[in-house]
XYZ file of C-alpha atoms in Angstrom:
717
model
C -83.880 46.506 48.642
C -84.280 43.258 46.725
C -85.941 40.215 48.204
C -84.623 36.778 47.391
C -85.832 35.300 44.117
C -84.486 33.494 41.085
C -82.486 36.020 39.096
C -79.538 35.676 36.736
C -76.955 38.353 37.261
C -73.861 38.951 35.160
C -72.200 42.125 33.953
C -71.526 40.777 30.487
C -74.571 38.561 30.046
C -76.105 40.429 27.070
C -72.739 40.514 25.287
C -72.169 36.812 25.636
C -75.717 35.925 24.761
C -75.084 37.765 21.503
C -71.750 35.979 21.116
C -73.388 32.593 21.505
C -76.019 33.739 19.040
C -73.258 34.569 16.562
C -71.959 31.023 16.891
C -75.447 29.693 16.185
C -75.713 31.885 13.095
C -72.221 30.823 12.003
C -73.263 27.208 12.241
C -76.575 27.733 10.448
C -75.181 27.587 6.887
C -73.465 24.312 7.742
C -76.660 22.919 9.182
C -78.624 24.064 6.126
C -76.069 22.458 3.819
C -76.251 19.282 5.879
C -80.037 19.206 5.668
C -79.888 19.636 1.900
C -77.325 16.839 1.620
C -79.458 14.578 3.777
C -82.446 15.111 1.459
C -80.542 14.101 -1.668
C -81.307 10.582 -2.944
C -79.044 7.861 -1.606
C -77.043 5.677 -3.946
C -79.446 2.823 -3.225
C -82.874 4.320 -2.650
C -84.362 0.928 -1.903
C -82.042 0.274 1.022
C -83.576 0.939 4.460
C -82.190 3.924 6.333
C -80.002 2.939 9.284
C -77.822 4.714 11.766
C -74.452 5.557 10.300
C -72.624 6.959 13.310
C -70.174 4.476 14.862
C -70.850 2.768 18.158
C -69.638 4.450 21.308
C -66.019 3.376 21.901
C -64.977 3.612 25.534
C -61.940 1.330 25.319
C -58.535 2.877 24.636
C -55.557 0.646 23.918
C -52.695 3.154 23.703
C -51.596 6.266 25.578
C -48.599 8.602 25.537
C -48.685 10.108 29.031
C -46.963 7.289 30.917
C -43.929 7.087 28.622
C -44.124 10.116 26.246
C -44.127 7.520 23.486
C -46.921 5.713 21.640
C -46.971 2.667 23.901
C -49.760 0.089 24.261
C -51.445 0.237 27.652
C -50.996 -3.509 27.988
C -47.202 -2.980 27.902
C -47.087 -0.042 30.348
C -46.129 -1.134 33.916
C -48.087 1.603 35.647
C -51.798 2.274 36.181
C -53.292 4.681 33.653
C -56.919 5.485 32.819
C -58.160 6.907 29.529
C -61.438 8.760 28.991
C -62.269 8.718 25.286
C -64.037 11.410 23.300
C -66.934 9.021 22.695
C -67.355 8.488 26.448
C -67.449 12.238 27.094
C -70.156 12.724 24.471
C -72.195 9.754 25.625
C -72.216 11.155 29.183
C -72.708 14.794 28.043
C -69.809 15.972 30.215
C -69.841 19.774 30.545
C -66.565 20.013 32.483
C -63.372 17.983 32.742
C -64.336 17.064 36.318
C -67.606 15.604 35.068
C -65.723 13.609 32.431
C -63.697 11.965 35.241
C -66.693 10.809 37.272
C -66.342 7.182 36.185
C -62.540 6.990 36.643
C -60.942 5.058 39.486
C -58.601 6.777 41.919
C -59.864 10.303 41.194
C -61.940 12.399 43.606
C -63.293 15.448 41.767
C -66.002 18.078 42.168
C -64.973 18.580 45.800
C -66.480 22.089 45.708
C -69.911 20.892 44.651
C -71.865 21.150 41.427
C -71.819 24.885 40.722
C -68.188 25.799 41.489
C -66.685 25.313 38.049
C -64.024 28.050 38.086
C -61.380 25.731 39.541
C -60.651 22.033 39.331
C -60.152 20.655 42.846
C -59.132 17.051 42.175
C -57.408 14.456 44.292
C -55.588 11.462 42.791
C -54.927 8.609 45.209
C -55.608 10.997 48.082
C -53.136 13.707 47.043
C -53.840 17.118 45.562
C -55.781 19.124 44.733
C -53.226 21.351 43.000
C -50.461 20.632 40.524
C -52.185 17.768 38.718
C -53.355 19.507 35.517
C -51.509 19.022 32.208
C -52.400 19.919 28.631
C -50.799 17.989 25.768
C -48.043 16.725 28.039
C -47.076 20.109 29.521
C -47.990 21.453 32.935
C -50.701 24.068 33.368
C -49.506 26.330 36.204
C -51.667 27.963 38.834
C -51.315 30.859 41.223
C -53.503 31.612 44.192
C -57.084 31.301 42.850
C -55.997 31.570 39.213
C -56.279 28.283 37.336
C -56.015 27.442 33.661
C -58.968 25.327 32.614
C -59.710 23.160 29.603
C -62.813 23.333 27.462
C -64.248 19.786 27.109
C -65.271 20.341 23.469
C -61.610 20.920 22.546
C -60.547 17.578 24.053
C -59.747 14.412 22.118
C -59.195 12.290 25.228
C -58.080 12.485 28.864
C -55.244 10.342 30.229
C -54.891 9.901 34.002
C -51.494 8.636 35.150
C -51.581 7.240 38.702
C -48.715 7.664 41.158
C -45.473 9.718 41.220
C -44.605 10.909 37.704
C -41.716 13.333 38.130
C -39.367 11.179 36.040
C -40.889 12.624 32.849
C -42.653 15.759 34.122
C -40.618 17.279 36.947
C -42.254 18.804 40.012
C -45.536 17.023 40.471
C -48.116 15.883 42.999
C -47.263 12.345 44.182
C -50.775 11.128 43.454
C -50.368 11.479 39.694
C -51.446 13.782 36.891
C -54.333 14.408 34.513
C -53.194 15.008 30.935
C -55.788 16.506 28.585
C -55.071 15.760 24.915
C -56.326 18.375 22.442
C -58.021 17.804 19.132
C -55.587 18.213 16.244
C -55.912 18.532 12.430
C -56.857 15.323 10.627
C -55.988 14.043 7.154
C -59.539 12.786 6.663
C -62.291 15.435 6.417
C -64.559 15.537 9.438
C -67.079 18.177 10.372
C -69.567 18.676 13.160
C -71.994 21.331 14.299
C -74.154 21.045 17.401
C -76.608 22.958 19.545
C -77.695 22.043 23.075
C -79.960 23.375 25.754
C -81.135 22.331 29.147
C -81.695 23.041 32.811
C -81.264 26.525 34.239
C -81.588 28.114 30.807
C -78.263 26.829 29.522
C -77.766 27.203 25.781
C -74.654 25.896 24.063
C -73.466 25.655 20.504
C -70.253 24.621 18.809
C -68.585 23.734 15.564
C -65.634 21.443 14.822
C -64.157 21.398 11.307
C -61.061 19.508 10.195
C -59.398 18.082 7.102
C -56.823 18.680 4.369
C -56.433 22.063 2.677
C -54.774 20.749 -0.493
C -54.923 17.656 -2.688
C -51.551 16.329 -1.477
C -52.463 16.622 2.207
C -49.409 18.740 3.021
C -51.601 21.223 4.846
C -54.470 20.291 7.117
C -56.465 22.361 9.566
C -58.801 22.205 12.523
C -61.112 24.929 13.731
C -63.138 24.374 16.887
C -65.376 26.927 18.547
C -67.899 26.695 21.348
C -69.978 29.007 23.479
C -72.540 28.656 26.232
C -74.599 30.905 28.463
C -77.096 30.297 31.226
C -77.799 30.374 34.936
C -76.635 27.817 37.496
C -78.649 26.113 40.204
C -77.714 28.935 42.588
C -79.635 32.222 42.423
C -77.928 35.267 40.938
C -75.148 33.267 39.317
C -74.361 32.431 35.721
C -71.991 30.259 33.742
C -70.811 31.797 30.463
C -68.047 30.933 28.043
C -66.891 31.542 24.523
C -63.787 29.781 23.203
C -62.037 29.164 19.890
C -59.137 26.843 19.012
C -57.633 26.982 15.496
C -54.772 24.697 14.439
C -52.766 24.184 11.254
C -50.493 21.234 10.390
C -47.829 21.274 7.682
C -46.370 17.994 6.402
C -43.680 18.908 3.878
C -42.723 15.231 3.559
C -43.494 11.861 5.104
C -40.979 12.386 7.906
C -42.003 15.811 9.199
C -45.117 17.363 10.736
C -45.343 20.841 12.222
C -48.551 21.932 13.972
C -49.239 25.544 14.923
C -52.130 26.181 17.284
C -53.806 28.838 19.364
C -56.583 29.013 21.902
C -58.754 31.763 23.344
C -61.150 31.202 26.223
C -63.257 33.824 27.946
C -65.435 33.166 31.001
C -67.252 36.361 32.056
C -69.028 34.374 34.779
C -67.905 31.053 36.242
C -70.750 29.843 38.418
C -70.986 29.888 42.202
C -68.015 29.805 44.551
C -69.554 30.370 47.972
C -70.590 28.095 50.831
C -73.529 26.889 52.870
C -73.226 25.444 56.417
C -73.721 21.777 57.205
C -76.631 22.655 59.523
C -79.583 22.831 57.182
C -78.076 20.631 54.492
C -77.267 17.152 55.836
C -77.294 18.131 59.534
C -80.512 19.021 61.308
C -81.583 22.647 61.554
C -84.816 23.640 63.321
C -85.425 26.185 60.553
C -85.481 23.444 57.925
C -83.339 22.684 54.883
C -81.396 25.436 53.139
C -82.538 25.791 49.549
C -80.117 24.565 46.896
C -80.851 27.854 45.125
C -79.663 29.965 48.069
C -76.986 32.496 47.126
C -74.727 33.523 50.009
C -73.234 36.519 48.158
C -74.410 39.913 46.948
C -75.540 40.343 43.315
C -74.002 43.806 43.084
C -70.670 42.734 44.530
C -69.915 39.152 43.520
C -68.286 38.616 40.166
C -65.939 36.047 38.681
C -64.303 36.379 35.281
C -61.377 34.801 33.509
C -59.565 35.180 30.195
C -56.914 32.768 29.016
C -54.964 32.572 25.771
C -52.338 30.201 24.447
C -50.194 29.845 21.331
C -47.694 27.144 20.513
C -46.338 24.543 18.169
C -45.633 20.802 18.017
C -42.842 19.459 15.789
C -42.375 15.813 14.882
C -39.456 14.802 12.638
C -37.907 11.408 11.856
C -34.252 11.483 10.837
C -32.729 9.028 8.366
C -30.500 7.784 11.182
C -33.538 6.378 12.981
C -33.795 9.105 15.617
C -37.149 10.843 16.101
C -37.404 14.422 17.366
C -40.536 15.655 19.113
C -40.612 19.250 20.289
C -43.398 21.235 21.959
C -43.526 24.903 22.917
C -46.436 26.822 24.458
C -46.959 30.310 25.803
C -50.070 30.820 27.912
C -51.557 33.802 29.707
C -54.305 33.986 32.321
C -56.134 36.978 33.800
C -58.584 36.192 36.596
C -60.795 38.561 38.596
C -62.792 37.280 41.583
C -64.918 39.058 44.175
C -66.965 37.235 46.794
C -69.234 37.903 49.704
C -69.460 34.432 51.176
C -70.867 32.617 54.176
C -68.632 31.852 57.167
C -71.119 30.103 59.473
C -74.402 30.532 61.267
C -75.159 32.828 64.169
C -76.704 31.124 67.252
C -80.206 31.351 65.731
C -79.059 28.939 62.945
C -80.599 31.087 60.225
C -78.552 34.293 60.189
C -75.501 33.582 58.065
C -72.353 35.523 58.921
C -70.394 36.645 55.884
C -67.021 38.012 54.848
C -65.782 39.711 51.688
C -62.855 38.675 49.529
C -61.272 39.822 46.281
C -58.505 38.234 44.265
C -56.695 39.277 41.107
C -54.404 36.795 39.402
C -52.225 37.151 36.346
C -50.073 34.336 34.991
C -47.607 34.246 32.117
C -46.177 30.808 31.430
C -43.697 29.315 28.980
C -43.373 25.529 28.693
C -40.973 23.693 26.430
C -40.318 19.991 25.931
C -37.642 18.647 23.581
C -37.082 14.892 23.288
C -35.299 12.404 21.031
C -36.420 8.814 20.617
C -34.762 5.851 18.919
C -35.388 2.129 18.770
C -32.592 -0.418 18.303
C -31.507 -3.896 19.321
C -28.598 -5.133 21.433
C -28.568 -8.859 20.988
C -31.921 -10.262 22.145
C -32.916 -6.952 23.787
C -35.079 -4.407 21.965
C -34.642 -0.840 23.217
C -36.817 2.242 22.837
C -34.652 5.045 24.242
C -36.011 8.495 25.079
C -33.722 11.432 25.908
C -35.302 14.751 26.790
C -34.927 18.257 28.132
C -37.865 20.347 29.316
C -38.193 23.848 30.712
C -40.932 25.753 32.498
C -41.015 29.427 33.383
C -44.007 30.996 35.125
C -44.494 34.557 36.323
C -47.523 35.214 38.496
C -49.023 38.204 40.245
C -51.613 37.621 42.987
C -53.350 39.885 45.481
C -55.870 38.817 48.145
C -57.889 41.376 50.061
C -60.263 40.536 52.891
C -63.022 42.580 54.489
C -66.283 42.411 56.368
C -69.748 41.873 54.922
C -73.196 42.163 56.493
C -74.960 38.967 57.504
C -77.943 37.551 55.624
C -80.936 35.388 56.417
C -80.273 32.053 54.712
C -84.001 31.193 54.747
C -85.398 34.554 53.628
C -82.494 36.394 51.996
C -82.741 40.108 51.322
C -80.126 41.402 48.877
C -78.876 44.883 48.101
C -76.789 45.533 51.199
C -73.717 47.679 50.730
C -70.331 45.997 50.967
C -67.191 48.061 51.344
C -64.265 47.162 49.130
C -62.012 44.741 51.063
C -58.802 46.429 52.230
C -57.016 43.905 54.475
C -54.155 42.341 52.466
C -53.508 38.675 53.125
C -51.471 37.878 50.029
C -49.765 40.404 47.776
C -46.888 38.905 45.877
C -45.154 38.289 42.581
C -43.487 35.000 41.834
C -41.103 33.687 39.232
C -40.869 29.913 39.010
C -38.417 28.144 36.716
C -37.660 24.471 36.230
C -35.183 22.746 33.946
C -35.165 18.985 33.699
C -33.016 16.379 31.938
C -34.443 12.884 31.609
C -33.520 9.507 30.174
C -35.812 6.535 29.648
C -35.351 3.062 28.192
C -38.136 0.618 27.377
C -36.493 -2.777 27.081
C -38.273 -5.793 25.612
C -36.938 -9.339 25.937
C -39.251 -12.023 24.626
C -42.461 -11.313 26.622
C -40.757 -9.230 29.307
C -41.008 -5.437 29.266
C -38.866 -3.301 31.551
C -39.345 0.457 31.869
C -36.471 2.373 33.458
C -36.104 6.133 33.788
C -33.985 8.730 35.558
C -34.289 12.511 35.779
C -32.442 15.485 37.251
C -34.299 18.743 37.965
C -33.204 22.272 38.808
C -35.960 24.535 40.174
C -35.884 28.230 41.182
C -38.545 30.160 43.074
C -38.195 33.927 43.389
C -40.934 35.530 45.520
C -41.463 39.196 46.223
C -43.867 39.947 49.064
C -45.135 43.484 48.452
C -46.949 43.702 51.785
C -43.773 43.043 53.771
C -41.415 44.461 51.140
C -39.325 41.308 51.235
C -37.847 39.017 48.587
C -36.822 35.395 48.880
C -35.112 33.022 46.481
C -35.234 29.248 46.823
C -33.251 26.916 44.589
C -33.894 23.203 44.646
C -32.382 20.206 42.898
C -33.888 16.753 42.777
C -33.269 13.361 41.242
C -36.254 11.146 40.537
C -36.717 7.826 38.820
C -38.934 4.929 37.886
C -38.402 1.206 37.385
C -41.145 -1.095 36.172
C -41.334 -4.691 35.012
C -44.149 -6.428 33.127
C -44.722 -9.867 31.608
C -47.181 -10.310 28.738
C -48.904 -13.706 28.513
C -50.537 -15.060 25.334
C -53.877 -15.008 27.163
C -53.852 -11.189 27.244
C -52.934 -11.023 30.923
C -49.987 -8.794 31.901
C -48.900 -8.678 35.555
C -46.575 -5.816 36.481
C -44.735 -4.108 39.321
C -43.125 -0.685 39.533
C -41.390 1.775 41.834
C -41.502 5.513 41.158
C -40.568 8.775 42.906
C -41.533 12.439 42.739
C -40.736 15.846 44.197
C -42.712 19.043 44.681
C -41.143 22.362 45.813
C -42.793 24.097 48.759
C -42.867 27.659 50.006
C -42.055 29.020 53.449
C -39.235 28.613 55.964
C -38.692 27.307 59.489
C -38.321 29.527 62.567
C -34.666 30.194 61.723
C -35.496 31.346 58.197
C -34.173 28.215 56.458
C -36.284 27.595 53.336
C -38.236 24.373 53.285
C -37.080 21.499 51.106
C -39.324 20.005 48.411
C -41.717 17.304 49.495
C -40.812 13.901 48.084
C -43.011 11.020 47.066
C -42.301 7.332 46.517
C -44.602 4.503 45.523
C -44.640 0.739 45.111
C -47.342 -0.510 42.797
C -48.296 -3.973 41.577
C -51.110 -4.925 39.284
C -52.559 -6.983 36.480
C -53.776 -5.762 33.116
C -55.993 -7.783 30.806
C -56.672 -7.185 27.135
C -58.235 -9.934 25.006
C -57.067 -10.555 21.476
C -59.755 -8.400 19.871
C -58.485 -5.381 21.873
C -62.049 -4.192 22.493
C -61.853 -4.597 26.249
C -59.313 -3.516 28.834
C -59.204 -4.223 32.565
C -56.707 -3.059 35.194
C -56.384 -4.127 38.832
C -53.705 -2.420 40.926
C -52.568 -2.138 44.537
C -50.207 0.567 45.734
C -48.356 1.974 48.730
C -47.578 5.695 48.391
C -45.690 7.912 50.844
C -45.031 11.670 50.852
C -42.247 13.006 53.097
C -41.055 16.489 54.131
C -44.661 17.508 54.782
C -45.007 20.669 56.855
C -46.363 20.278 60.379
C -46.458 22.588 63.473
C -43.155 23.115 65.247
C -43.335 21.228 68.599
C -41.177 23.869 70.295
C -43.571 26.625 71.410
C -40.706 29.076 71.895
C -40.248 29.175 68.124
C -43.588 30.930 67.672
C -47.196 29.888 67.371
C -47.105 29.693 63.569
C -43.665 28.060 63.203
C -43.513 24.842 61.204
C -41.079 22.006 60.591
C -40.844 19.401 57.823
C -41.182 16.197 59.831
C -44.648 15.279 58.539
C -45.496 12.228 56.446
C -48.642 11.300 54.511
C -49.371 7.771 53.365
C -51.881 6.278 50.931
C -52.396 2.659 50.071
C -55.261 1.034 48.315
C -56.861 -0.961 45.558
C -58.138 0.218 42.186
C -60.214 -1.760 39.718
C -61.236 -0.386 36.340
C -62.619 -1.950 33.203
C -63.700 -0.726 29.770
C -65.421 -2.997 27.260
C -66.924 -2.524 23.806
C -68.937 -5.710 23.313
C -69.634 -5.697 19.619
C -71.005 -2.453 18.256
C -74.098 -2.587 20.459
C -72.919 -2.474 24.070
C -70.222 -0.500 25.900
C -69.464 -0.861 29.605
C -67.336 1.065 32.107
C -66.831 -0.050 35.692
C -64.532 1.150 38.471
C -63.926 0.669 42.175
C -61.466 2.408 44.514
C -60.548 1.540 48.074
C -58.212 4.154 49.546
C -56.617 3.991 52.975
C -55.107 7.477 53.134
C -53.947 9.234 56.276
C -51.282 11.391 57.902
C -48.870 9.108 59.750
C -46.420 11.717 61.113
C -47.571 15.076 62.390
C -47.388 17.432 65.340
C -50.933 18.621 64.690
C -54.517 17.366 65.037
C -54.320 15.578 61.671
C -52.119 12.755 63.028
C -53.539 9.375 61.961
C -56.408 11.150 60.229
C -57.681 11.041 56.649
C -57.311 14.013 54.273
C -60.257 16.377 53.905
C -62.799 15.681 51.130
C -61.278 12.322 50.120
C -63.634 9.323 50.458
C -62.364 5.901 51.442
C -64.444 4.138 48.790
C -65.865 5.062 45.409
C -67.505 2.911 42.742
C -69.222 3.448 39.412
C -70.850 1.571 36.543
C -71.881 2.879 33.126
C -73.424 1.194 30.130
C -74.357 2.376 26.639
C -76.497 0.216 24.324
C -77.283 1.049 20.684
C -79.758 -0.636 18.361
C -78.761 -1.186 14.738
C -81.651 -3.354 13.542
C -85.188 -2.352 12.699
C -87.531 -1.255 14.129
C -85.282 0.389 16.785
C -82.368 1.187 14.468
C -80.552 4.316 15.627
C -81.853 4.313 19.201
C -79.305 4.412 22.009
C -79.836 3.935 25.741
C -77.329 4.730 28.458
C -77.318 4.748 32.230
C -74.837 4.973 35.058
C -74.584 4.913 38.809
C -71.878 6.516 40.953
C -71.163 5.920 44.630
C -69.029 8.418 46.565
C -68.257 7.255 50.074
C -68.187 9.224 53.306
C -65.427 11.772 53.889
C -64.378 14.320 56.487
C -64.693 18.099 56.436
C -61.874 18.860 58.891
C -58.291 17.699 59.393
C -59.084 16.272 62.855
C -61.793 14.043 61.326
C -64.427 15.164 63.835
C -66.828 16.380 61.126
C -68.066 13.485 59.014
C -69.831 14.021 55.696
C -72.057 11.112 54.610
C -71.583 9.345 51.303
C -74.157 9.249 48.534
C -75.178 7.499 45.332
C -76.098 9.295 42.124
C -77.655 7.938 38.925
C -77.285 9.297 35.381
C -79.160 8.325 32.221
C -79.496 9.165 28.555
C -81.338 8.321 25.359
C -80.332 9.146 21.808
C -81.460 8.659 18.233
C -79.058 8.584 15.296
C -79.995 8.682 11.641
C -77.775 9.634 8.773
C -75.314 12.095 10.238
C -77.763 13.430 12.806
C -77.732 12.565 16.483
C -80.417 13.756 18.876
C -79.678 13.068 22.547
C -81.260 13.668 25.939
C -79.053 13.271 29.027
C -79.994 13.569 32.677
C -77.319 13.910 35.361
C -78.417 13.110 38.935
C -81.536 11.425 37.613
C -83.294 11.123 40.967
C -82.258 14.627 42.096
C -80.217 13.497 45.092
C -79.672 16.395 47.529
C -76.219 15.374 48.719
C -73.499 17.677 50.078
C -69.709 17.845 49.982
C -67.605 19.863 52.451
C -64.096 21.112 51.762
C -63.041 23.209 54.756
C -65.127 22.392 57.804
C -68.860 22.287 58.430
C -69.156 25.964 57.529
C -67.819 25.343 54.004
C -70.179 22.917 52.276
C -71.810 22.773 48.846
C -74.592 20.825 47.238
C -73.688 18.441 44.443
C -75.043 19.068 40.954
C -78.856 18.880 41.056
C -80.824 17.040 38.415
C -79.624 18.536 35.135
C -81.282 17.823 31.801
C -79.394 18.436 28.552
C -80.857 18.032 25.075
C -78.488 18.194 22.111
C -78.655 17.932 18.339
C -75.496 17.446 16.305
C -74.755 16.799 12.687
C -71.573 15.055 11.560
C -70.453 14.837 7.943
């Protein structure tokens, strides 16, 4: 028998430690070359050495997600947030969720600080599934299998708020998060870095890009990263190795073809269990549960994932003025999860009851987007017309098995108890999902007016085979969605706007008569003001919105139809205010501020959630971040950064009887830049706040990320 103590388990830990070591060795020649180059005499030896890296730039002025065209944010009549690469590095974000901490309207990390295998995010109160996109194409999910994005491969993150089906098809009404990948550059740029920090985490990566020939017809990018280490929870690790090569061919000035691939392997993905509310933020006579407590079994729990992707992006401008953009991606995911996890305390409030669960997920997904764009004038009107066709096809295989597990003392855990392989099937199915969409969009400019109009028609099929019941069902849905927005751009940099947009999202299941459920539908009115001064180094958005989702499933009021029967008479509503600002004040100071007020609740229901707020979604959030860099002696090259985040109170249950208190967290960092070197020290949760989030009742809570220190050294040339 093993008594509880800090121990890092992991079946593949030695292998991945060696893999990360290989990455370090691979980067060593580059680092040695960089050191030699740094020691060579400068062109002007008498000139004082100063920092040469650019200032942190947190302000973006353009984005493609809202319109699938290169449109200025100030001319887009819909709320959109952009997280730049510089912001991610300044804040030392280790996950996409962490990169979104200072973004309005987004509630992330709803499973705590150690559960990094899935991204449970809510946008404007809706989610947490169906919001993830990569390079403008949806990343599917099945059961507990989720595609994830490696932050080091990301150029920027664009968050589009509100219904977005007009360009993307079936979608959560709250919006979407579009991760934009790094791509080959025409200018040479190279980086190598190594980082280490709390819980024994070691990380290293390399990012190389530039032309392959003198004419610039071929350019490349090769990015690789790996990390290994424990998490804050005993007996758990977080490990990853990932590579992303890309090659761009430009045969002429009108054509660019990019081929890319990605491989990501997570042999361990952190902690995915629970602790009860009693002993965390609620009183327990036995005291506080340790943040290091592991509710599973080291010999049973495991969590691994492998995902691969290959694809291309084609951009061609015809002599006629039409522009073709085409994207194709094939992606595959294989996920293996086994958990012994806590289900709640026994009456003594120290013996934790447990259950066992296993899940295997496999996903094969094809996504294709083909669109034509042309600009032209009709009298005084300037048009930018977009015509597109996209297609998605996903095949998934998922199997859940449940079983029993022996209890454990949460205050003096003893590990090594035998757990039988779970054998009770809860989900055992194969699914084929297909969607074909045709869309048309016109951006019309008249003097200082900008109108954005779009219309889309979708055809979606869902074929499900339930192996447990030996049944098959086929559901075919059609939907028409649209968007209409209007904006006026003043000389002062102020642009007020208003828009109306709709969405749809297919659902599974049927009513008591066997009639398949219709897709849920979303509709939103939004009004706001955007401000961008003439120097374009600041950007502020204020928006108010009223968002409704219909056809939500709710219990059937007729008891004769069965205890589990449901109908589609439910409605969810969200309305609120979002404020967000980014400013680069000279090259010294960068600021980010955000505030969200969200009045979100279920307004039609036959269940206990009527007039109640959704689980895990706070009513208010706010954040402020600053980054200051010195460029004059004697502090030249020094950078200071700090931030504070407030996450308001939420509820752990649909009836809103279990309240989870809000909390405030501070982050900080210091860096020194000289030549191409940058040495940085970042601390997340600076004051080690022991706050808790709950996602499925008081028996399903998790601590937020504890104080985490990360030191990094990178060289850019």
